[in-house]
Every structure is written in C-alpha cells, then in structure tokens.
Amino acid sequence: GVFRAVYPNAKDLLRRYEAMDYLPMLFGGELSQEGRGTNPAPPYPPERIAELEQEIYGVTLSVDPFEPYREEVGAQVASICARGSDLSEAAIMAKKIALVRVSGIRPYQSKRGVMAFLTLDLDDDSQVEATMFGDMYSSMQDVVRAGEFFLMELKKGEYKGRDSWTVENVKHLETV
C-alpha cells in the first residue's frame, strides 16, 4: 500500500523505463532521445586551437601558427629565415633574420634607460633569449607584445662566455 500511495504511477514508470522513454518524464521533453545532440558546439577557429594547445601542452600540435606568416613574408624571405640550429652555429657578430613569435617580455631599468629581454619562439619550436636595448625598446614597446609575430634581425654576441642575441631590426607581421 505505501508504494502506491507514494508512487501512484508505478506501472507507468515501469512501462516508460522498459520502453526507454523515461527521459521526457524525468527531465522534460527537450531532453528526449531525439532532442539530445542535435545542436553541436561550433568548431573552434584554428587560432583558438593553437592558443589552447600552447597553454595546455606548451607547444601547438594540430595547427602551425607560423604558416600564415610564412605566406605573408613570401617564399624567398622564408627560405633565408634562420632556425634554431642556424642561430646556434652562427659566428660572433653575425646577423641573422628570423621569423619569431614573442612569448615573453621582461622590461629592465638600466643606467642607460629601459631595455627588455625577449623570449622568442622560432619556426622550429626552439626558443632564444634576445635583448632589445633602450632606443629601440622605447620606440617599439607599444608594438612588441607577447603572442605577436615579427620578422627580426638578430645580432649574435657573447656575454660572460655565453652566446647572446641583440635585436637590430623589427618588422611587425599582420596576418593576411
């Protein structure tokens, strides 16, 4: 008797359960078998996928973020752009052009003014630390931002027995 008093529609519930038609009664008609999964989420744009992969894994896996910029600078310029191995093998005082993405900027107040240490991601997933000295940094600090792509001329030097790179020229790249 108690079951009938609490659940007066026990036979209806059992029938719906056996027919797999209990979702509309429990959750409403919009969540029935027919209504579920018909509105998939829109796909992420490739830029957002690259951002998420970079944030989660530390490297982009499915989308090459440098591809649109290689197209923008053209095949001739892209062929002369230095990669990580080219930079490490370069002679002291050599200048190299590199297609880079700025991944970090650390401003530093020196006696001669404000300068910045840049962390640059190269086309071959290697990273380079480069210094942008006072005059150039003061004129470019509004343009050079983390996550932006640039064509940079880097000059190799030596500081305390280790290789160092100085930014000589910068060209901001806009996606096409």
PDB file of C-alpha atoms in Angstrom, residues 20-149:
ATOM      1  CA  MET A  20      13.449   3.674 -22.653  1.00  0.00           C
ATOM      2  CA  ASP A  21      11.008   6.572 -22.721  1.00  0.00           C
ATOM      3  CA  TYR A  22      11.609   7.853 -19.188  1.00  0.00           C
ATOM      4  CA  LEU A  23      13.753  10.869 -20.121  1.00  0.00           C
ATOM      5  CA  PRO A  24      10.845  13.157 -21.124  1.00  0.00           C
ATOM      6  CA  MET A  25       9.033  12.437 -17.867  1.00  0.00           C
ATOM      7  CA  LEU A  26      12.080  12.938 -15.663  1.00  0.00           C
ATOM      8  CA  PHE A  27      13.835  15.783 -17.466  1.00  0.00           C
ATOM      9  CA  GLY A  28      11.277  17.312 -19.780  1.00  0.00           C
ATOM     10  CA  GLY A  29      10.596  16.931 -23.469  1.00  0.00           C
ATOM     11  CA  GLU A  30      13.629  18.931 -24.680  1.00  0.00           C
ATOM     12  CA  LEU A  31      15.997  16.282 -23.326  1.00  0.00           C
ATOM     13  CA  SER A  32      14.366  13.325 -25.028  1.00  0.00           C
ATOM     14  CA  GLN A  33      16.422  10.963 -27.178  1.00  0.00           C
ATOM     15  CA  GLU A  34      15.509  12.944 -30.288  1.00  0.00           C
ATOM     16  CA  GLY A  35      16.386  16.327 -28.769  1.00  0.00           C
ATOM     17  CA  ARG A  36      19.827  15.442 -27.427  1.00  0.00           C
ATOM     18  CA  GLY A  37      22.926  16.114 -29.513  1.00  0.00           C
ATOM     19  CA  THR A  38      21.241  17.915 -32.391  1.00  0.00           C
ATOM     20  CA  ASN A  39      22.952  21.272 -31.693  1.00  0.00           C
ATOM     21  CA  PRO A  40      26.691  20.588 -31.606  1.00  0.00           C
ATOM     22  CA  ALA A  41      29.003  23.348 -30.447  1.00  0.00           C
ATOM     23  CA  PRO A  42      30.513  25.392 -33.285  1.00  0.00           C
ATOM     24  CA  PRO A  43      34.114  24.404 -34.136  1.00  0.00           C
ATOM     25  CA  TYR A  44      36.947  26.447 -32.672  1.00  0.00           C
ATOM     26  CA  PRO A  45      38.891  28.643 -35.109  1.00  0.00           C
ATOM     27  CA  PRO A  46      42.487  27.484 -35.744  1.00  0.00           C
ATOM     28  CA  GLU A  47      43.920  30.445 -33.797  1.00  0.00           C
ATOM     29  CA  ARG A  48      41.977  29.452 -30.665  1.00  0.00           C
ATOM     30  CA  ILE A  49      43.031  25.804 -31.029  1.00  0.00           C
ATOM     31  CA  ALA A  50      46.657  26.919 -31.234  1.00  0.00           C
ATOM     32  CA  GLU A  51      46.239  29.103 -28.112  1.00  0.00           C
ATOM     33  CA  LEU A  52      44.682  26.245 -26.131  1.00  0.00           C
ATOM     34  CA  GLU A  53      47.328  23.736 -27.192  1.00  0.00           C
ATOM     35  CA  GLN A  54      50.103  26.202 -26.370  1.00  0.00           C
ATOM     36  CA  GLU A  55      48.561  26.851 -22.954  1.00  0.00           C
ATOM     37  CA  ILE A  56      47.950  23.194 -22.091  1.00  0.00           C
ATOM     38  CA  TYR A  57      50.839  21.346 -23.747  1.00  0.00           C
ATOM     39  CA  GLY A  58      53.372  24.131 -24.208  1.00  0.00           C
ATOM     40  CA  VAL A  59      53.513  23.514 -27.971  1.00  0.00           C
ATOM     41  CA  THR A  60      50.986  23.667 -30.776  1.00  0.00           C
ATOM     42  CA  LEU A  61      50.176  20.235 -32.185  1.00  0.00           C
ATOM     43  CA  SER A  62      47.429  20.436 -34.789  1.00  0.00           C
ATOM     44  CA  VAL A  63      47.880  23.954 -36.164  1.00  0.00           C
ATOM     45  CA  ASP A  64      51.150  25.517 -37.309  1.00  0.00           C
ATOM     46  CA  PRO A  65      50.924  29.106 -36.029  1.00  0.00           C
ATOM     47  CA  PHE A  66      53.769  30.247 -38.299  1.00  0.00           C
ATOM     48  CA  GLU A  67      52.082  29.156 -41.563  1.00  0.00           C
ATOM     49  CA  PRO A  68      50.111  32.364 -42.339  1.00  0.00           C
ATOM     50  CA  TYR A  69      53.203  34.465 -41.568  1.00  0.00           C
ATOM     51  CA  ARG A  70      55.433  32.372 -43.842  1.00  0.00           C
ATOM     52  CA  GLU A  71      52.922  33.061 -46.603  1.00  0.00           C
ATOM     53  CA  GLU A  72      52.944  36.777 -45.775  1.00  0.00           C
ATOM     54  CA  VAL A  73      56.727  37.184 -45.935  1.00  0.00           C
ATOM     55  CA  GLY A  74      56.883  35.102 -49.090  1.00  0.00           C
ATOM     56  CA  ALA A  75      58.843  32.036 -50.079  1.00  0.00           C
ATOM     57  CA  GLN A  76      62.096  33.907 -50.760  1.00  0.00           C
ATOM     58  CA  VAL A  77      62.226  35.607 -47.362  1.00  0.00           C
ATOM     59  CA  ALA A  78      61.039  32.489 -45.521  1.00  0.00           C
ATOM     60  CA  SER A  79      63.856  30.492 -47.113  1.00  0.00           C
ATOM     61  CA  ILE A  80      66.521  32.821 -45.652  1.00  0.00           C
ATOM     62  CA  CYS A  81      64.966  32.930 -42.171  1.00  0.00           C
ATOM     63  CA  ALA A  82      67.190  31.373 -39.549  1.00  0.00           C
ATOM     64  CA  ARG A  83      66.122  28.424 -37.433  1.00  0.00           C
ATOM     65  CA  GLY A  84      67.403  27.419 -34.006  1.00  0.00           C
ATOM     66  CA  SER A  85      70.336  25.380 -35.347  1.00  0.00           C
ATOM     67  CA  ASP A  86      71.350  28.257 -37.671  1.00  0.00           C
ATOM     68  CA  LEU A  87      71.427  30.671 -34.743  1.00  0.00           C
ATOM     69  CA  SER A  88      73.493  28.411 -32.503  1.00  0.00           C
ATOM     70  CA  GLU A  89      76.055  27.800 -35.285  1.00  0.00           C
ATOM     71  CA  ALA A  90      76.362  31.470 -36.296  1.00  0.00           C
ATOM     72  CA  ALA A  91      79.644  33.311 -35.781  1.00  0.00           C
ATOM     73  CA  ILE A  92      80.011  36.124 -33.254  1.00  0.00           C
ATOM     74  CA  MET A  93      78.794  39.485 -34.663  1.00  0.00           C
ATOM     75  CA  ALA A  94      76.826  37.666 -37.387  1.00  0.00           C
ATOM     76  CA  LYS A  95      73.365  38.996 -38.203  1.00  0.00           C
ATOM     77  CA  LYS A  96      70.505  36.607 -38.883  1.00  0.00           C
ATOM     78  CA  ILE A  97      66.892  37.212 -39.894  1.00  0.00           C
ATOM     79  CA  ALA A  98      64.326  35.105 -38.048  1.00  0.00           C
ATOM     80  CA  LEU A  99      60.569  34.679 -38.160  1.00  0.00           C
ATOM     81  CA  VAL A 100      59.643  34.756 -34.462  1.00  0.00           C
ATOM     82  CA  ARG A 101      56.736  34.890 -32.050  1.00  0.00           C
ATOM     83  CA  VAL A 102      57.384  36.846 -28.877  1.00  0.00           C
ATOM     84  CA  SER A 103      56.436  34.609 -25.954  1.00  0.00           C
ATOM     85  CA  GLY A 104      57.760  36.757 -23.127  1.00  0.00           C
ATOM     86  CA  ILE A 105      58.914  40.310 -22.406  1.00  0.00           C
ATOM     87  CA  ARG A 106      60.828  41.339 -19.294  1.00  0.00           C
ATOM     88  CA  PRO A 107      61.467  45.097 -19.126  1.00  0.00           C
ATOM     89  CA  TYR A 108      64.578  46.109 -17.206  1.00  0.00           C
ATOM     90  CA  GLN A 109      65.596  49.535 -15.947  1.00  0.00           C
ATOM     91  CA  SER A 110      69.320  50.016 -16.550  1.00  0.00           C
ATOM     92  CA  LYS A 111      71.527  53.061 -16.014  1.00  0.00           C
ATOM     93  CA  ARG A 112      71.077  53.985 -19.682  1.00  0.00           C
ATOM     94  CA  GLY A 113      67.292  53.637 -19.711  1.00  0.00           C
ATOM     95  CA  VAL A 114      64.654  50.959 -20.126  1.00  0.00           C
ATOM     96  CA  MET A 115      65.552  47.845 -22.092  1.00  0.00           C
ATOM     97  CA  ALA A 116      63.833  44.484 -22.457  1.00  0.00           C
ATOM     98  CA  PHE A 117      64.748  40.819 -22.506  1.00  0.00           C
ATOM     99  CA  LEU A 118      62.595  38.987 -25.054  1.00  0.00           C
ATOM    100  CA  THR A 119      61.846  35.278 -25.172  1.00  0.00           C
ATOM    101  CA  LEU A 120      61.370  34.389 -28.829  1.00  0.00           C
ATOM    102  CA  ASP A 121      59.784  31.227 -30.246  1.00  0.00           C
ATOM    103  CA  LEU A 122      61.355  30.279 -33.556  1.00  0.00           C
ATOM    104  CA  ASP A 123      59.819  28.478 -36.503  1.00  0.00           C
ATOM    105  CA  ASP A 124      61.274  25.107 -35.448  1.00  0.00           C
ATOM    106  CA  ASP A 125      59.844  25.149 -31.863  1.00  0.00           C
ATOM    107  CA  SER A 126      63.132  26.295 -30.331  1.00  0.00           C
ATOM    108  CA  GLN A 127      63.466  29.357 -28.113  1.00  0.00           C
ATOM    109  CA  VAL A 128      66.006  32.173 -28.000  1.00  0.00           C
ATOM    110  CA  GLU A 129      66.556  34.946 -25.472  1.00  0.00           C
ATOM    111  CA  ALA A 130      67.288  38.302 -27.106  1.00  0.00           C
ATOM    112  CA  THR A 131      67.943  41.772 -25.727  1.00  0.00           C
ATOM    113  CA  MET A 132      66.257  44.887 -27.067  1.00  0.00           C
ATOM    114  CA  PHE A 133      68.196  47.924 -25.907  1.00  0.00           C
ATOM    115  CA  GLY A 134      66.908  51.348 -24.843  1.00  0.00           C
ATOM    116  CA  ASP A 135      66.277  53.365 -28.001  1.00  0.00           C
ATOM    117  CA  MET A 136      64.734  50.507 -29.925  1.00  0.00           C
ATOM    118  CA  TYR A 137      62.648  49.296 -26.979  1.00  0.00           C
ATOM    119  CA  SER A 138      61.323  52.783 -26.210  1.00  0.00           C
ATOM    120  CA  SER A 139      60.240  53.218 -29.839  1.00  0.00           C
ATOM    121  CA  MET A 140      58.840  49.669 -30.186  1.00  0.00           C
ATOM    122  CA  GLN A 141      57.365  48.893 -26.753  1.00  0.00           C
ATOM    123  CA  ASP A 142      53.826  49.666 -27.935  1.00  0.00           C
ATOM    124  CA  VAL A 143      54.248  47.323 -30.916  1.00  0.00           C
ATOM    125  CA  VAL A 144      56.185  44.403 -29.431  1.00  0.00           C
ATOM    126  CA  ARG A 145      53.706  42.327 -27.437  1.00  0.00           C
ATOM    127  CA  ALA A 146      53.667  38.732 -26.274  1.00  0.00           C
ATOM    128  CA  GLY A 147      51.952  36.433 -28.743  1.00  0.00           C
ATOM    129  CA  GLU A 148      52.642  38.663 -31.775  1.00  0.00           C
ATOM    130  CA  PHE A 149      54.687  37.595 -34.815  1.00  0.00           C
TER     131      PHE A 149
END
